[in-house]
mmCIF file of C-alpha atoms and ligand atoms in Angstrom:
data_model
loop_
_atom_site.group_PDB
_atom_site.id
_atom_site.type_symbol
_atom_site.label_atom_id
_atom_site.label_comp_id
_atom_site.label_asym_id
_atom_site.label_seq_id
_atom_site.Cartn_x
_atom_site.Cartn_y
_atom_site.Cartn_z
ATOM 1 C CA MET Z 1 -2.172 187.034 148.306
ATOM 2 C CA ILE Z 2 -2.600 190.922 147.364
ATOM 3 C CA ALA Z 3 -2.927 193.075 150.223
ATOM 4 C CA PRO Z 4 -6.434 194.690 150.139
ATOM 5 C CA PRO Z 5 -6.014 198.673 149.409
ATOM 6 C CA PRO Z 6 -6.525 201.117 152.161
ATOM 7 C CA GLY Z 7 -10.458 201.271 153.056
ATOM 8 C CA LEU Z 8 -11.112 198.182 151.785
ATOM 9 C CA THR Z 9 -12.270 194.817 154.206
ATOM 10 C CA GLY Z 10 -10.483 192.060 152.063
ATOM 11 C CA THR Z 11 -10.057 190.641 149.091
ATOM 12 C CA THR Z 12 -13.194 189.602 146.723
ATOM 13 C CA ILE Z 13 -13.831 186.678 144.550
ATOM 14 C CA LEU Z 14 -13.592 189.120 141.875
ATOM 15 C CA ASP Z 15 -9.650 189.980 142.471
ATOM 16 C CA LEU Z 16 -8.619 185.926 141.535
ATOM 17 C CA PRO Z 17 -7.672 184.611 138.390
ATOM 18 C CA PRO Z 18 -10.453 182.496 137.216
ATOM 19 C CA ASP Z 19 -8.718 179.273 137.915
ATOM 20 C CA GLU Z 20 -8.583 180.061 141.719
ATOM 21 C CA ALA Z 21 -11.981 181.565 141.675
ATOM 22 C CA SER Z 22 -13.341 178.491 140.451
ATOM 23 C CA ALA Z 23 -11.314 176.350 142.884
ATOM 24 C CA THR Z 24 -12.801 178.486 145.438
ATOM 25 C CA LEU Z 25 -16.105 178.213 144.109
ATOM 26 C CA ALA Z 26 -16.017 174.273 143.586
ATOM 27 C CA GLU Z 27 -15.273 173.700 147.228
ATOM 28 C CA TRP Z 28 -18.028 176.247 148.705
ATOM 29 C CA VAL Z 29 -20.519 174.397 145.991
ATOM 30 C CA GLN Z 30 -19.247 171.432 147.746
ATOM 31 C CA ALA Z 31 -19.536 172.156 151.410
ATOM 32 C CA GLN Z 32 -22.974 173.535 150.854
ATOM 33 C CA GLY Z 33 -24.258 170.239 149.398
ATOM 34 C CA LEU Z 34 -25.049 171.001 146.208
ATOM 35 C CA PRO Z 35 -24.124 169.432 142.665
ATOM 36 C CA SER Z 36 -21.103 170.292 141.392
ATOM 37 C CA TYR Z 37 -22.699 171.970 137.873
ATOM 38 C CA ARG Z 38 -23.446 174.877 140.274
ATOM 39 C CA ALA Z 39 -19.977 175.664 140.787
ATOM 40 C CA GLY Z 40 -19.734 176.621 136.842
ATOM 41 C CA GLN Z 41 -22.989 178.265 136.652
ATOM 42 C CA ILE Z 42 -21.838 180.772 139.500
ATOM 43 C CA HIS Z 43 -18.606 181.322 137.801
ATOM 44 C CA ARG Z 44 -19.844 182.333 134.832
ATOM 45 C CA ARG Z 45 -21.341 185.203 136.422
ATOM 46 C CA LEU Z 46 -18.557 186.588 137.332
ATOM 47 C CA TRP Z 47 -16.553 187.616 134.303
ATOM 48 C CA ALA Z 48 -18.259 185.827 131.557
ATOM 49 C CA ALA Z 49 -21.890 186.416 131.729
ATOM 50 C CA PRO Z 50 -21.826 189.241 134.663
ATOM 51 C CA ILE Z 51 -24.504 190.473 136.773
ATOM 52 C CA ALA Z 52 -24.769 193.476 138.924
ATOM 53 C CA THR Z 53 -26.228 191.397 142.196
ATOM 54 C CA TRP Z 54 -26.739 187.763 142.772
ATOM 55 C CA ASP Z 55 -30.602 188.764 142.660
ATOM 56 C CA ASP Z 56 -30.277 189.008 138.850
ATOM 57 C CA ALA Z 57 -28.746 185.505 138.836
ATOM 58 C CA THR Z 58 -32.065 184.022 137.898
ATOM 59 C CA ASP Z 59 -30.902 181.152 136.477
ATOM 60 C CA LEU Z 60 -29.778 180.069 140.208
ATOM 61 C CA PRO Z 61 -32.604 179.123 142.769
ATOM 62 C CA LEU Z 62 -33.309 182.013 145.537
ATOM 63 C CA ALA Z 63 -31.893 180.492 148.226
ATOM 64 C CA LEU Z 64 -28.763 180.030 146.514
ATOM 65 C CA ARG Z 65 -28.347 183.607 145.409
ATOM 66 C CA SER Z 66 -29.185 185.106 148.867
ATOM 67 C CA ALA Z 67 -26.069 182.716 150.175
ATOM 68 C CA LEU Z 68 -24.183 183.921 147.470
ATOM 69 C CA ALA Z 69 -24.831 186.933 148.245
ATOM 70 C CA ASP Z 70 -23.596 186.570 151.982
ATOM 71 C CA ALA Z 71 -20.455 184.323 150.902
ATOM 72 C CA PHE Z 72 -19.494 186.141 147.964
ATOM 73 C CA PRO Z 73 -20.270 189.749 148.007
ATOM 74 C CA LEU Z 74 -20.016 191.427 144.189
ATOM 75 C CA PRO Z 75 -18.204 195.033 144.593
ATOM 76 C CA ARG Z 76 -18.694 197.645 142.149
ATOM 77 C CA LEU Z 77 -17.276 200.712 140.590
ATOM 78 C CA ALA Z 78 -19.287 203.712 141.180
ATOM 79 C CA ALA Z 79 -19.899 205.528 137.763
ATOM 80 C CA ASP Z 80 -19.156 208.783 139.232
ATOM 81 C CA THR Z 81 -19.317 211.286 135.933
ATOM 82 C CA VAL Z 82 -19.817 209.544 132.475
ATOM 83 C CA GLN Z 83 -19.273 211.986 129.487
ATOM 84 C CA GLN Z 84 -19.900 211.620 125.703
ATOM 85 C CA SER Z 85 -17.572 213.062 123.413
ATOM 86 C CA SER Z 86 -19.299 214.094 119.612
ATOM 87 C CA ASP Z 87 -16.727 211.383 117.965
ATOM 88 C CA GLY Z 88 -18.454 208.497 119.958
ATOM 89 C CA THR Z 89 -15.524 208.265 122.510
ATOM 90 C CA ARG Z 90 -16.555 207.915 126.135
ATOM 91 C CA LYS Z 91 -15.252 208.966 129.455
ATOM 92 C CA TYR Z 92 -15.915 207.623 132.863
ATOM 93 C CA LEU Z 93 -14.774 208.409 136.293
ATOM 94 C CA TRP Z 94 -15.122 205.740 138.661
ATOM 95 C CA ARG Z 95 -15.275 206.329 142.475
ATOM 96 C CA LEU Z 96 -13.585 203.180 144.202
ATOM 97 C CA ALA Z 97 -14.627 202.062 147.869
ATOM 98 C CA ASP Z 98 -12.052 204.219 149.562
ATOM 99 C CA GLY Z 99 -13.019 207.619 147.783
ATOM 100 C CA GLU Z 100 -10.488 207.319 145.567
ATOM 101 C CA ALA Z 101 -11.498 207.998 142.131
ATOM 102 C CA ILE Z 102 -9.843 206.648 138.648
ATOM 103 C CA GLU Z 103 -11.398 206.852 134.724
ATOM 104 C CA SER Z 104 -11.311 204.598 131.646
ATOM 105 C CA VAL Z 105 -12.241 205.956 128.383
ATOM 106 C CA LEU Z 106 -14.170 204.199 125.500
ATOM 107 C CA ILE Z 107 -13.534 204.465 121.949
ATOM 108 C CA PRO Z 108 -15.413 203.065 119.214
ATOM 109 C CA SER Z 109 -13.760 202.840 115.749
ATOM 110 C CA GLY Z 110 -15.334 200.558 113.598
ATOM 111 C CA SER Z 111 -16.012 197.062 114.743
ATOM 112 C CA ARG Z 112 -13.497 197.873 117.398
ATOM 113 C CA ARG Z 113 -13.908 199.282 120.597
ATOM 114 C CA THR Z 114 -10.528 200.040 122.716
ATOM 115 C CA LEU Z 115 -10.920 200.622 126.182
ATOM 116 C CA CYS Z 116 -8.110 202.560 127.873
ATOM 117 C CA ILE Z 117 -8.089 201.552 131.636
ATOM 118 C CA SER Z 118 -6.138 202.976 134.656
ATOM 119 C CA SER Z 119 -3.955 200.617 136.700
ATOM 120 C CA GLN Z 120 -3.264 203.192 139.680
ATOM 121 C CA ALA Z 121 -5.062 205.872 141.414
ATOM 122 C CA GLY Z 122 -2.610 208.932 140.285
ATOM 123 C CA CYS Z 123 0.499 207.994 139.238
ATOM 124 C CA ALA Z 124 4.229 208.676 140.784
ATOM 125 C CA LEU Z 125 6.363 209.421 137.203
ATOM 126 C CA ARG Z 126 5.733 212.872 136.993
ATOM 127 C CA CYS Z 127 6.071 213.333 133.056
ATOM 128 C CA ALA Z 128 6.059 216.610 132.137
ATOM 129 C CA PHE Z 129 2.939 216.368 129.880
ATOM 130 C CA CYS Z 130 0.614 214.424 131.602
ATOM 131 C CA ALA Z 131 -2.284 215.197 133.595
ATOM 132 C CA THR Z 132 -1.937 212.170 136.258
ATOM 133 C CA GLY Z 133 1.283 212.849 137.056
ATOM 134 C CA ARG Z 134 -0.015 216.326 138.301
ATOM 135 C CA MET Z 135 -1.868 214.945 141.271
ATOM 136 C CA GLY Z 136 0.642 212.497 142.278
ATOM 137 C CA TYR Z 137 0.649 208.912 143.415
ATOM 138 C CA ARG Z 138 -2.304 207.939 145.342
ATOM 139 C CA ARG Z 139 -2.366 203.890 145.232
ATOM 140 C CA ASN Z 140 -2.482 200.690 143.332
ATOM 141 C CA LEU Z 141 -5.606 199.431 142.251
ATOM 142 C CA SER Z 142 -6.508 195.701 143.085
ATOM 143 C CA PRO Z 143 -7.266 193.111 140.021
ATOM 144 C CA PHE Z 144 -10.940 193.581 140.374
ATOM 145 C CA GLU Z 145 -10.611 197.504 140.415
ATOM 146 C CA ILE Z 146 -8.672 196.674 137.346
ATOM 147 C CA ALA Z 147 -10.366 194.182 135.568
ATOM 148 C CA GLY Z 148 -13.359 195.696 136.963
ATOM 149 C CA GLN Z 149 -13.695 198.543 134.704
ATOM 150 C CA VAL Z 150 -14.287 196.366 131.970
ATOM 151 C CA ARG Z 151 -17.067 194.498 133.757
ATOM 152 C CA GLU Z 152 -19.034 197.618 134.477
ATOM 153 C CA ILE Z 153 -18.932 198.728 130.711
ATOM 154 C CA VAL Z 154 -20.669 195.039 129.892
ATOM 155 C CA LEU Z 155 -23.252 195.463 133.214
ATOM 156 C CA GLU Z 156 -24.391 198.690 131.716
ATOM 157 C CA ASN Z 157 -24.501 197.639 127.939
ATOM 158 C CA PRO Z 158 -23.249 194.045 127.034
ATOM 159 C CA GLU Z 159 -23.251 195.610 123.326
ATOM 160 C CA ASP Z 160 -20.544 197.901 124.440
ATOM 161 C CA ARG Z 161 -18.484 194.796 125.768
ATOM 162 C CA PRO Z 162 -14.893 196.288 124.265
ATOM 163 C CA THR Z 163 -12.790 194.213 121.991
ATOM 164 C CA ASN Z 164 -9.446 195.498 123.047
ATOM 165 C CA ILE Z 165 -7.666 196.923 126.303
ATOM 166 C CA VAL Z 166 -5.011 199.521 126.247
ATOM 167 C CA PHE Z 167 -3.673 200.138 129.901
ATOM 168 C CA MET Z 168 -2.875 203.451 128.833
ATOM 169 C CA GLY Z 169 -5.060 205.548 131.430
ATOM 170 C CA MET Z 170 -4.132 206.524 134.943
ATOM 171 C CA GLY Z 171 -0.876 204.966 136.493
ATOM 172 C CA GLU Z 172 2.144 202.860 135.631
ATOM 173 C CA PRO Z 173 0.748 199.017 135.152
ATOM 174 C CA LEU Z 174 4.109 197.780 135.590
ATOM 175 C CA LEU Z 175 4.627 199.751 139.056
ATOM 176 C CA ASN Z 176 1.517 197.648 140.061
ATOM 177 C CA TRP Z 177 2.711 194.151 138.617
ATOM 178 C CA GLU Z 178 1.093 192.379 141.588
ATOM 179 C CA ALA Z 179 -2.297 192.794 140.542
ATOM 180 C CA VAL Z 180 -1.995 193.966 137.045
ATOM 181 C CA SER Z 181 -0.518 190.516 136.513
ATOM 182 C CA PRO Z 182 -3.874 188.344 137.697
ATOM 183 C CA ALA Z 183 -5.939 190.916 136.287
ATOM 184 C CA LEU Z 184 -4.292 190.444 132.814
ATOM 185 C CA THR Z 185 -5.451 186.616 132.947
ATOM 186 C CA ILE Z 186 -8.929 187.763 134.445
ATOM 187 C CA LEU Z 187 -9.154 189.842 130.694
ATOM 188 C CA ASN Z 188 -7.889 187.307 128.081
ATOM 189 C CA SER Z 189 -8.942 183.761 129.889
ATOM 190 C CA PRO Z 190 -11.975 182.288 128.220
ATOM 191 C CA ASP Z 191 -13.271 181.700 131.449
ATOM 192 C CA GLY Z 192 -13.235 185.652 132.432
ATOM 193 C CA LEU Z 193 -13.495 188.361 129.855
ATOM 194 C CA GLY Z 194 -11.774 186.406 126.796
ATOM 195 C CA ILE Z 195 -10.175 189.436 124.777
ATOM 196 C CA GLY Z 196 -7.661 187.948 122.681
ATOM 197 C CA ALA Z 197 -3.712 188.766 123.936
ATOM 198 C CA ARG Z 198 -2.827 190.334 120.932
ATOM 199 C CA HIS Z 199 -5.803 192.926 121.449
ATOM 200 C CA ILE Z 200 -4.348 193.482 125.364
ATOM 201 C CA THR Z 201 -1.773 196.364 125.268
ATOM 202 C CA VAL Z 202 0.429 197.398 128.346
ATOM 203 C CA SER Z 203 2.046 200.624 127.953
ATOM 204 C CA THR Z 204 4.990 201.631 130.099
ATOM 205 C CA VAL Z 205 7.641 203.991 130.606
ATOM 206 C CA GLY Z 206 10.073 201.121 130.685
ATOM 207 C CA ILE Z 207 9.925 199.784 134.820
ATOM 208 C CA LEU Z 208 12.593 197.225 134.085
ATOM 209 C CA PRO Z 209 11.575 194.847 136.760
ATOM 210 C CA GLY Z 210 8.019 195.068 135.735
ATOM 211 C CA MET Z 211 9.435 194.247 132.227
ATOM 212 C CA ALA Z 212 11.131 190.981 133.079
ATOM 213 C CA GLY Z 213 7.867 190.134 135.114
ATOM 214 C CA PHE Z 214 5.936 190.784 131.801
ATOM 215 C CA ALA Z 215 8.087 189.023 129.443
ATOM 216 C CA LYS Z 216 7.633 186.006 131.230
ATOM 217 C CA ARG Z 217 4.086 185.171 130.222
ATOM 218 C CA PRO Z 218 3.206 182.977 127.571
ATOM 219 C CA GLU Z 219 0.774 184.851 126.075
ATOM 220 C CA GLN Z 220 1.029 187.176 122.986
ATOM 221 C CA PHE Z 221 0.225 190.529 125.007
ATOM 222 C CA ARG Z 222 1.341 193.624 123.319
ATOM 223 C CA LEU Z 223 3.838 195.826 124.548
ATOM 224 C CA ALA Z 224 3.927 199.550 124.324
ATOM 225 C CA ILE Z 225 6.873 201.936 125.733
ATOM 226 C CA SER Z 226 6.640 205.304 126.552
ATOM 227 C CA LEU Z 227 9.421 206.808 124.729
ATOM 228 C CA HIS Z 228 8.975 210.215 124.177
ATOM 229 C CA ALA Z 229 12.331 211.341 123.713
ATOM 230 C CA THR Z 230 15.243 210.391 121.379
ATOM 231 C CA THR Z 231 18.628 211.022 123.689
ATOM 232 C CA SER Z 232 18.905 210.537 127.542
ATOM 233 C CA ALA Z 233 19.411 214.104 127.987
ATOM 234 C CA GLN Z 234 16.330 214.973 126.220
ATOM 235 C CA ARG Z 235 14.174 212.090 128.554
ATOM 236 C CA LEU Z 236 15.747 213.319 131.509
ATOM 237 C CA GLY Z 237 13.768 216.814 130.821
ATOM 238 C CA ILE Z 238 10.447 215.407 130.345
ATOM 239 C CA MET Z 239 10.562 212.406 131.990
ATOM 240 C CA PRO Z 240 12.061 212.036 135.699
ATOM 241 C CA ILE Z 241 11.879 208.267 135.570
ATOM 242 C CA GLU Z 242 15.204 208.703 133.087
ATOM 243 C CA LYS Z 243 17.260 208.997 136.402
ATOM 244 C CA LYS Z 244 16.312 205.260 137.305
ATOM 245 C CA TYR Z 245 15.449 203.313 133.934
ATOM 246 C CA ASN Z 246 17.339 205.281 131.047
ATOM 247 C CA LEU Z 247 16.757 205.551 127.375
ATOM 248 C CA GLU Z 248 19.458 202.519 127.049
ATOM 249 C CA ALA Z 249 18.430 200.281 129.525
ATOM 250 C CA VAL Z 250 15.118 200.477 128.358
ATOM 251 C CA LEU Z 251 15.737 199.709 124.977
ATOM 252 C CA LYS Z 252 17.877 196.778 126.268
ATOM 253 C CA ALA Z 253 14.985 195.338 127.849
ATOM 254 C CA ALA Z 254 12.566 195.919 125.009
ATOM 255 C CA GLU Z 255 14.965 193.802 122.818
ATOM 256 C CA ALA Z 256 14.829 191.387 125.182
ATOM 257 C CA PHE Z 257 10.980 190.641 125.082
ATOM 258 C CA ARG Z 258 11.332 188.938 121.482
ATOM 259 C CA ARG Z 259 7.895 189.991 120.857
ATOM 260 C CA ARG Z 260 7.414 193.243 118.043
ATOM 261 C CA VAL Z 261 7.097 196.365 120.713
ATOM 262 C CA THR Z 262 5.321 199.822 119.944
ATOM 263 C CA PHE Z 263 6.914 202.986 120.588
ATOM 264 C CA GLU Z 264 4.609 205.876 121.640
ATOM 265 C CA TYR Z 265 6.275 209.175 121.376
ATOM 266 C CA VAL Z 266 4.301 212.406 122.096
ATOM 267 C CA MET Z 267 5.342 215.265 119.910
ATOM 268 C CA ILE Z 268 6.233 218.003 121.872
ATOM 269 C CA GLY Z 269 6.851 221.582 120.243
ATOM 270 C CA GLY Z 270 10.382 222.489 119.842
ATOM 271 C CA VAL Z 271 11.462 219.654 122.504
ATOM 272 C CA ASN Z 272 11.699 216.375 120.488
ATOM 273 C CA ASP Z 273 10.270 217.043 117.246
ATOM 274 C CA SER Z 274 13.418 218.252 114.797
ATOM 275 C CA ASP Z 275 14.688 216.197 111.913
ATOM 276 C CA ALA Z 276 17.468 215.238 113.981
ATOM 277 C CA ASP Z 277 14.900 213.427 116.460
ATOM 278 C CA ALA Z 278 13.403 211.403 113.576
ATOM 279 C CA ASP Z 279 16.437 210.221 112.509
ATOM 280 C CA ARG Z 280 17.471 209.175 115.984
ATOM 281 C CA LEU Z 281 14.021 207.885 116.535
ATOM 282 C CA ALA Z 282 14.463 205.579 113.148
ATOM 283 C CA GLY Z 283 17.842 204.172 114.564
ATOM 284 C CA HIS Z 284 15.859 202.961 117.607
ATOM 285 C CA ALA Z 285 13.228 201.704 115.767
ATOM 286 C CA ARG Z 286 15.075 199.952 113.503
ATOM 287 C CA ARG Z 287 17.073 198.536 116.525
ATOM 288 C CA LEU Z 288 14.350 196.602 117.825
ATOM 289 C CA GLY Z 289 12.191 196.379 114.704
ATOM 290 C CA ALA Z 290 9.336 198.596 116.422
ATOM 291 C CA LEU Z 291 6.637 200.643 115.181
ATOM 292 C CA VAL Z 292 6.120 204.168 116.009
ATOM 293 C CA ASN Z 293 2.908 205.503 117.438
ATOM 294 C CA ILE Z 294 3.227 209.373 117.272
ATOM 295 C CA LEU Z 295 0.717 211.203 119.861
ATOM 296 C CA PRO Z 296 -0.130 214.721 119.027
ATOM 297 C CA LEU Z 297 0.117 216.356 122.212
ATOM 298 C CA HIS Z 298 -2.989 216.465 124.294
ATOM 299 C CA PRO Z 299 -2.762 220.279 125.450
ATOM 300 C CA GLY Z 300 -4.945 219.546 128.741
ATOM 301 C CA GLY Z 301 -2.547 217.689 130.237
ATOM 302 C CA ALA Z 302 0.534 220.619 130.099
ATOM 303 C CA PRO Z 303 -0.398 224.075 129.642
ATOM 304 C CA GLU Z 304 3.005 225.476 129.265
ATOM 305 C CA LEU Z 305 4.118 222.984 126.420
ATOM 306 C CA THR Z 306 3.186 223.609 122.700
ATOM 307 C CA PRO Z 307 1.886 221.050 120.916
ATOM 308 C CA THR Z 308 3.608 219.999 117.727
ATOM 309 C CA GLY Z 309 1.747 221.479 114.456
ATOM 310 C CA ALA Z 310 -0.016 219.116 112.096
ATOM 311 C CA PRO Z 311 2.089 219.683 109.238
ATOM 312 C CA ARG Z 312 5.080 219.200 111.366
ATOM 313 C CA ILE Z 313 3.967 215.831 112.606
ATOM 314 C CA ARG Z 314 3.258 214.427 109.094
ATOM 315 C CA ALA Z 315 7.133 215.657 108.186
ATOM 316 C CA PHE Z 316 8.220 213.707 111.217
ATOM 317 C CA ALA Z 317 6.377 210.636 110.424
ATOM 318 C CA GLU Z 318 7.137 210.638 106.653
ATOM 319 C CA ARG Z 319 10.998 211.400 107.537
ATOM 320 C CA LEU Z 320 10.494 207.954 109.865
ATOM 321 C CA ARG Z 321 8.537 206.100 107.062
ATOM 322 C CA ASN Z 322 11.564 207.198 104.305
ATOM 323 C CA GLN Z 323 13.914 205.283 106.945
ATOM 324 C CA GLY Z 324 11.795 202.038 106.556
ATOM 325 C CA VAL Z 325 10.246 202.356 109.957
ATOM 326 C CA GLU Z 326 6.287 201.756 110.291
ATOM 327 C CA ALA Z 327 4.921 204.820 111.697
ATOM 328 C CA THR Z 328 1.332 205.871 112.635
ATOM 329 C CA VAL Z 329 -0.078 209.225 113.907
ATOM 330 C CA ARG Z 330 -2.824 208.556 116.661
ATOM 331 C CA ARG Z 331 -5.766 210.760 115.694
ATOM 332 C CA SER Z 332 -6.702 212.578 118.966
ATOM 333 C CA ARG Z 333 -10.220 211.789 119.983
ATOM 334 C CA GLY Z 334 -11.960 213.039 122.143
ATOM 335 C CA LEU Z 335 -10.611 216.426 122.452
ATOM 336 C CA ASP Z 336 -14.054 217.819 123.505
ATOM 337 C CA ILE Z 337 -14.284 215.969 126.668
ATOM 338 C CA ASP Z 338 -10.562 216.291 127.635
ATOM 339 C CA ALA Z 339 -10.280 212.238 127.188
ATOM 340 C CA ALA Z 340 -6.533 212.422 128.122
ATOM 341 C CA CYS Z 341 -4.525 210.710 130.987
ATOM 342 C CA GLY Z 342 -6.108 212.065 134.210
ATOM 343 C CA GLN Z 343 -7.966 214.801 132.742
ATOM 344 C CA LEU Z 344 -11.241 213.849 134.236
ATOM 345 C CA ARG Z 345 -10.836 213.417 137.758
ATOM 346 C CA VAL Z 346 -8.729 216.679 137.560
ATOM 347 C CA GLU Z 347 -11.413 218.168 135.862
ATOM 348 C CA VAL Z 348 -13.992 217.070 138.571
ATOM 349 C CA GLU Z 349 -12.106 217.882 141.394
ATOM 350 C CA ARG Z 350 -11.754 221.366 140.273
ATOM 351 C CA ARG Z 351 -15.189 221.516 139.695
ATOM 352 C CA ARG Z 352 -16.272 220.577 143.271
ATOM 353 C CA VAL Z 353 -13.841 223.023 144.508
ATOM 354 C CA ARG Z 354 -15.472 225.488 142.671
ATOM 355 C CA GLU Z 355 -18.776 224.072 144.295
ATOM 356 C CA HIS Z 356 -17.347 224.559 147.468
ATOM 357 C CA GLU Z 357 -16.568 228.081 146.946
ATOM 358 C CA GLY Z 358 -20.115 228.842 145.566
ATOM 359 C CA ALA Z 359 -19.624 228.978 142.080
ATOM 360 C CA THR Z 360 -22.137 227.651 139.927
ATOM 361 C CA GLU Z 361 -20.330 227.056 136.499
ATOM 362 C CA PRO Z 362 -21.150 223.945 135.290
ATOM 363 C CA LEU Z 363 -18.396 220.907 134.004
ATOM 364 C CA SER Z 364 -17.647 222.324 130.645
ATOM 365 C CA PRO Z 365 -18.764 219.386 127.914
HETATM 366 N N1 SAH B 30 2.520 205.147 132.391
HETATM 367 C C1 SAH B 30 1.971 204.287 131.253
HETATM 368 C C2 SAH B 30 0.656 204.183 130.989
HETATM 369 C C3 SAH B 30 -0.298 205.512 130.853
HETATM 370 S S1 SAH B 30 0.144 206.820 130.138
HETATM 371 C C4 SAH B 30 2.983 205.048 130.618
HETATM 372 O O1 SAH B 30 3.314 205.741 130.562
HETATM 373 O O2 SAH B 30 3.275 204.380 129.252
HETATM 374 C C5 SAH B 30 -0.405 206.184 128.229
HETATM 375 C C6 SAH B 30 0.147 207.156 127.420
HETATM 376 O O3 SAH B 30 -0.342 208.504 127.433
HETATM 377 C C7 SAH B 30 1.463 207.388 127.512
HETATM 378 O O4 SAH B 30 2.568 207.169 126.196
HETATM 379 C C8 SAH B 30 1.707 208.776 127.893
HETATM 380 O O5 SAH B 30 2.920 209.061 127.512
HETATM 381 C C9 SAH B 30 0.504 209.706 127.116
HETATM 382 N N2 SAH B 30 0.389 210.911 127.390
HETATM 383 C C10 SAH B 30 0.282 211.270 128.763
HETATM 384 N N3 SAH B 30 -0.081 212.428 128.819
HETATM 385 C C11 SAH B 30 -0.366 212.702 127.466
HETATM 386 C C12 SAH B 30 -0.442 213.971 126.968
HETATM 387 N N4 SAH B 30 -0.891 215.325 127.518
HETATM 388 N N5 SAH B 30 -1.131 214.484 125.496
HETATM 389 C C13 SAH B 30 -0.764 213.108 124.894
HETATM 390 N N6 SAH B 30 -0.517 211.732 125.123
HETATM 391 C C14 SAH B 30 -0.222 211.836 126.481
#
């Protein structure tokens, strides 16, 4: 059983993987003296065809709806702020029951809708370029708080149902494996949100125990590794986690994963964007058969670091490709709404401070 986060009273049925929720409901339905088919009808309302409150389950008798409201309260994530970018990217700041805030970013692209979700409130890793790292660690999210980010989007508009999920919001998912693992089951299960495993990516700096747990999952979930450096010394300069799990150990663990991984590589001017870096990165990628995803540095995360210019990024990617490495450059999305890791929460808190101080300037769009 997962301990409830501070401020919450206990686990909810939305924390349970679908088979456990089914068993709980079957037992309850039987104890109520109801026909057994009711359990399946009720279960659909958790994730597959979700409802905001049991009142909305109009396919169920009124008395049953009210009994369900008592037995299985359905918690929500409260949308504190929603920002829409001119490119269609939408960023949500969710307020949790204990007042913590987390964010998700919905990125439409053709028929694909990728939702970037958070796994922790804040983050302990303090990577030099990341806005979430700046605020420090607050707490782990529960399975409901993780998968619930998707549920809220579906509740708001079923047509926005995400087709792809990436754990690239706030937090380090593999430092919260206890909740991320059941959340993955909820996201993927046909009785849950039904999102294909190959459309769900867990992104990590390379937490070795978490990687071992993730590797044991039989589903074809995808793994992305935030490499960001090509030598241990260079990585230590921007990612303190290098002290605990070093580059070589992370590469070895990724090798043991036996599925194709993606390296994420944020380009920082004068830090990790030389030709020698490209050559070393190509070596690491070829060793693992990894795909390289180059991320332009989002400046909001680190005012003191310089983003690598577009021509240099193109040359770097080309140099990888010339060595037989598949490399993509991620298009920056939602730049006008600061849709990078941790930035909305930082901005909203700044605004609150300003309001507190009597200033009235609105949140810049
Ligand atoms: N903790 C996990 C997942 C969250 S971050 C991880 O580190 O992988 C998701 C991705 O966004 C990571 O690759 C992270 O390094 C990257 N990122 C963070 N801040 C960024 C910024 N300012 N610009 C570009 N990418 C950034």
